[in-house]
């Protein structure tokens, strides 16, 4: 092998969209079919902090709704770490480092410019699956965004990815029956992945 040539060990396809776009359900179905996935990092961090708080009342957690800048930094570093642990071959990711750019815009904060170098080094596949928002948004223990914030994040995610040169594949709502909708969305994502040859890295 000639020196200077980097071998891409995995093909990382991204599923993204605003909160309450149904990504998690589709990711779980894709995982049940034996495909490697990476569940959402932000939700994982929040759940870990909540478990730590429950075990130790003195533990001081830091949620995104308290300090978005620090939380984006945590998500950035944890996402990089988790992606390095992926096995060779195909992987489907629930969000990526890039989503932090959208959350930063909505929060009115500025992120460290190193994020662009890390995005370039991640070698994500050019096609990105952009999920339309579901109806009847509700908050939960890990999701505290207002409806206005949800819509703003959803718009900024599209701008962040498309502005970096990614090809956005919109995944619609196929049915009001959630089981049917999850099935059809996962089928659409996998059909595109199967038919997509490995792309060259997006120039950041």
CSV table of C-alpha atoms in Angstrom, one decimal:
chain,number,residue,atom,x,y,z
A,1,UNK,CA,0.0,0.0,0.0
A,2,UNK,CA,1.4,3.4,-0.9
A,3,UNK,CA,2.0,5.8,2.0
A,4,UNK,CA,-0.4,8.7,2.3
A,5,UNK,CA,-3.5,6.8,1.2
A,6,UNK,CA,-6.1,6.5,3.9
A,7,UNK,CA,-8.3,3.4,4.0
A,8,UNK,CA,-11.9,4.0,5.0
A,9,UNK,CA,-12.8,1.2,7.3
A,10,UNK,CA,-16.5,1.9,7.6
A,11,UNK,CA,-19.3,3.4,5.6
A,12,UNK,CA,-21.2,5.8,7.9
A,13,UNK,CA,-24.6,6.8,6.8
A,14,UNK,CA,-26.4,9.5,8.8
A,15,UNK,CA,-30.0,9.7,9.8
A,16,UNK,CA,-30.9,13.2,11.1
A,17,UNK,CA,-33.7,15.6,11.6
A,18,UNK,CA,-35.1,17.7,14.4
A,19,UNK,CA,-36.3,16.3,17.7
A,20,UNK,CA,-39.4,14.1,17.3
A,21,UNK,CA,-38.7,13.1,13.8
A,22,UNK,CA,-38.9,9.4,14.5
A,23,UNK,CA,-35.2,8.6,14.0
A,24,UNK,CA,-34.8,6.4,17.1
A,25,UNK,CA,-37.5,4.0,16.2
A,26,UNK,CA,-36.2,3.5,12.7
A,27,UNK,CA,-32.6,3.1,13.9
A,28,UNK,CA,-33.8,0.4,16.4
A,29,UNK,CA,-35.6,-1.5,13.6
A,30,UNK,CA,-32.5,-1.3,11.4
A,31,UNK,CA,-30.4,-2.6,14.3
A,32,UNK,CA,-32.9,-5.5,14.7
A,33,UNK,CA,-32.1,-6.5,11.1
A,34,UNK,CA,-28.4,-7.1,12.1
A,35,UNK,CA,-27.0,-3.8,10.8
A,36,UNK,CA,-24.5,-1.9,12.9
A,37,UNK,CA,-26.0,1.3,14.3
A,38,UNK,CA,-24.9,4.2,16.6
A,39,UNK,CA,-27.8,5.5,18.7
A,40,UNK,CA,-28.0,9.2,19.4
A,41,UNK,CA,-25.1,10.5,21.5
A,42,UNK,CA,-27.0,13.5,23.1
A,43,UNK,CA,-29.7,11.4,24.5
A,44,UNK,CA,-27.2,8.8,25.8
A,45,UNK,CA,-25.3,11.6,27.7
A,46,UNK,CA,-28.5,12.9,29.2
A,47,UNK,CA,-29.6,9.5,30.3
A,48,UNK,CA,-26.2,8.7,31.8
A,49,UNK,CA,-26.3,12.0,33.7
A,50,UNK,CA,-29.8,11.3,35.0
A,51,UNK,CA,-28.7,7.8,36.2
A,52,UNK,CA,-25.7,9.4,38.0
A,53,UNK,CA,-28.0,12.0,39.6
A,54,UNK,CA,-30.4,9.3,40.8
A,55,UNK,CA,-27.5,7.4,42.3
A,56,UNK,CA,-25.8,10.4,43.8
A,57,UNK,CA,-28.0,13.4,44.8
A,58,UNK,CA,-24.9,15.6,45.0
A,59,UNK,CA,-24.0,14.9,41.3
A,60,UNK,CA,-24.2,18.1,39.3
A,61,UNK,CA,-25.4,17.2,35.8
A,62,UNK,CA,-25.3,19.7,33.0
A,63,UNK,CA,-28.1,19.5,30.5
A,64,UNK,CA,-28.3,21.2,27.1
A,65,UNK,CA,-31.1,23.4,28.3
A,66,UNK,CA,-28.8,24.7,30.9
A,67,UNK,CA,-25.6,25.3,28.9
A,68,UNK,CA,-25.8,24.4,25.2
A,69,UNK,CA,-22.2,25.3,24.5
A,70,UNK,CA,-20.7,22.9,27.0
A,71,UNK,CA,-23.2,20.3,26.0
A,72,UNK,CA,-22.3,20.6,22.3
A,73,UNK,CA,-18.7,20.2,23.2
A,74,UNK,CA,-19.5,17.0,25.2
A,75,UNK,CA,-21.5,15.6,22.3
A,76,UNK,CA,-18.7,16.4,19.9
A,77,UNK,CA,-16.0,14.6,21.8
A,78,UNK,CA,-18.3,11.7,22.8
A,79,UNK,CA,-19.5,11.2,19.2
A,80,UNK,CA,-15.9,11.1,17.9
A,81,UNK,CA,-15.0,8.5,20.5
A,82,UNK,CA,-18.0,6.4,19.8
A,83,UNK,CA,-17.5,6.5,16.0
A,84,UNK,CA,-13.9,5.3,16.5
A,85,UNK,CA,-15.3,2.2,18.1
A,86,UNK,CA,-17.4,1.2,15.1
A,87,UNK,CA,-16.6,-2.1,13.4
A,88,UNK,CA,-15.5,-2.2,9.8
A,89,UNK,CA,-18.3,-2.2,7.2
A,90,UNK,CA,-21.7,-0.5,7.1
A,91,UNK,CA,-23.0,1.7,10.0
A,92,UNK,CA,-26.1,3.8,10.3
A,93,UNK,CA,-25.8,6.8,12.7
A,94,UNK,CA,-28.5,8.6,14.6
A,95,UNK,CA,-27.0,12.1,14.1
A,96,UNK,CA,-23.4,13.0,13.8
A,97,UNK,CA,-20.9,15.7,14.8
A,98,UNK,CA,-22.5,18.0,12.2
A,99,UNK,CA,-25.8,18.3,14.2
A,100,UNK,CA,-24.0,20.4,16.8
A,101,UNK,CA,-23.7,23.1,14.2
A,102,UNK,CA,-27.5,23.4,14.0
A,103,UNK,CA,-28.0,23.4,17.7
A,104,UNK,CA,-25.3,26.1,18.0
A,105,UNK,CA,-27.1,28.4,15.6
A,106,UNK,CA,-30.4,28.0,17.4
A,107,UNK,CA,-28.7,28.7,20.7
A,108,UNK,CA,-26.8,31.7,19.4
A,109,UNK,CA,-23.4,30.2,20.4
A,110,UNK,CA,-20.1,29.7,18.5
A,111,UNK,CA,-18.3,26.4,18.4
A,112,UNK,CA,-14.6,25.7,18.2
A,113,UNK,CA,-13.6,25.7,14.5
A,114,UNK,CA,-11.9,22.3,15.0
A,115,UNK,CA,-15.4,20.8,14.4
A,116,UNK,CA,-14.9,21.3,10.7
A,117,UNK,CA,-11.6,19.4,10.7
A,118,UNK,CA,-13.3,16.6,12.7
A,119,UNK,CA,-16.2,16.5,10.2
A,120,UNK,CA,-13.8,16.1,7.3
A,121,UNK,CA,-11.8,13.4,9.1
A,122,UNK,CA,-15.0,11.4,9.9
A,123,UNK,CA,-15.5,10.6,6.2
A,124,UNK,CA,-19.3,10.4,6.4
A,125,UNK,CA,-21.2,9.1,3.3
A,126,UNK,CA,-22.4,11.9,1.1
A,127,UNK,CA,-26.1,10.8,1.2
A,128,UNK,CA,-27.8,11.9,4.4
A,129,UNK,CA,-31.3,10.8,5.4
A,130,UNK,CA,-33.3,13.8,6.6
A,131,UNK,CA,-36.5,12.8,8.5
A,132,UNK,CA,-39.6,14.9,8.4
A,133,UNK,CA,-41.0,15.8,11.8
A,134,UNK,CA,-43.8,13.7,13.2
A,135,UNK,CA,-47.1,15.3,14.4
A,136,UNK,CA,-48.0,16.0,18.1
A,137,UNK,CA,-44.6,16.7,19.6
A,138,UNK,CA,-44.3,16.0,23.3
A,139,UNK,CA,-41.5,16.6,25.7
A,140,UNK,CA,-40.0,13.8,27.8
A,141,UNK,CA,-37.2,13.4,30.4
A,142,UNK,CA,-34.4,13.8,27.7
A,143,UNK,CA,-36.2,16.2,25.3
A,144,UNK,CA,-37.1,19.6,26.7
A,145,UNK,CA,-37.1,21.7,23.4
A,146,UNK,CA,-40.1,23.9,22.8
A,147,UNK,CA,-42.1,23.4,19.6
A,148,UNK,CA,-40.5,26.5,18.2
A,149,UNK,CA,-37.0,25.3,19.0
A,150,UNK,CA,-37.8,21.9,17.4
A,151,UNK,CA,-38.8,23.6,14.2
A,152,UNK,CA,-35.7,25.9,14.3
A,153,UNK,CA,-33.3,23.0,14.9
A,154,UNK,CA,-35.0,21.0,12.1
A,155,UNK,CA,-34.4,23.8,9.6
A,156,UNK,CA,-30.9,24.5,10.7
A,157,UNK,CA,-29.9,20.8,10.5
A,158,UNK,CA,-30.9,20.8,6.8
A,159,UNK,CA,-28.9,24.0,6.3
A,160,UNK,CA,-25.8,22.7,8.1
A,161,UNK,CA,-25.6,19.5,6.1
A,162,UNK,CA,-26.5,20.9,2.7
A,163,UNK,CA,-24.2,23.8,3.2
A,164,UNK,CA,-21.3,21.4,3.7
A,165,UNK,CA,-22.1,19.6,0.4
A,166,UNK,CA,-24.1,16.6,1.6
A,167,UNK,CA,-26.9,15.2,-0.5
A,168,UNK,CA,-30.1,15.4,1.5
A,169,UNK,CA,-32.5,12.5,1.0
A,170,UNK,CA,-35.9,13.6,2.6
A,171,UNK,CA,-37.6,10.7,4.4
A,172,UNK,CA,-41.4,11.5,4.6
A,173,UNK,CA,-44.1,10.4,6.9
A,174,UNK,CA,-45.7,7.4,5.0
A,175,UNK,CA,-48.6,6.6,7.3
A,176,UNK,CA,-50.4,7.7,10.5
A,177,UNK,CA,-50.0,4.1,11.6
A,178,UNK,CA,-46.7,4.3,13.4
A,179,UNK,CA,-45.7,0.7,12.9
A,180,UNK,CA,-46.3,1.0,9.1
A,181,UNK,CA,-44.5,4.4,9.1
A,182,UNK,CA,-41.4,3.0,10.9
A,183,UNK,CA,-41.3,0.0,8.5
A,184,UNK,CA,-41.6,2.0,5.3
A,185,UNK,CA,-39.0,4.6,6.5
A,186,UNK,CA,-36.5,1.9,7.4
A,187,UNK,CA,-37.1,0.2,4.0
A,188,UNK,CA,-36.5,3.5,2.2
A,189,UNK,CA,-33.2,4.1,4.1
A,190,UNK,CA,-31.9,0.6,3.5
A,191,UNK,CA,-33.0,0.6,-0.1
A,192,UNK,CA,-31.0,3.7,-0.7
A,193,UNK,CA,-28.0,2.4,1.2
A,194,UNK,CA,-27.9,-0.9,-0.8
A,195,UNK,CA,-28.0,1.0,-4.1
A,196,UNK,CA,-25.4,3.6,-3.1
A,197,UNK,CA,-21.8,3.0,-4.2
A,198,UNK,CA,-19.2,4.2,-1.7
A,199,UNK,CA,-18.8,8.0,-2.2
A,200,UNK,CA,-15.8,10.1,-2.1
A,201,UNK,CA,-15.5,12.3,1.0
A,202,UNK,CA,-17.2,15.6,1.1
A,203,UNK,CA,-14.7,18.5,0.9
A,204,UNK,CA,-15.1,20.5,4.1
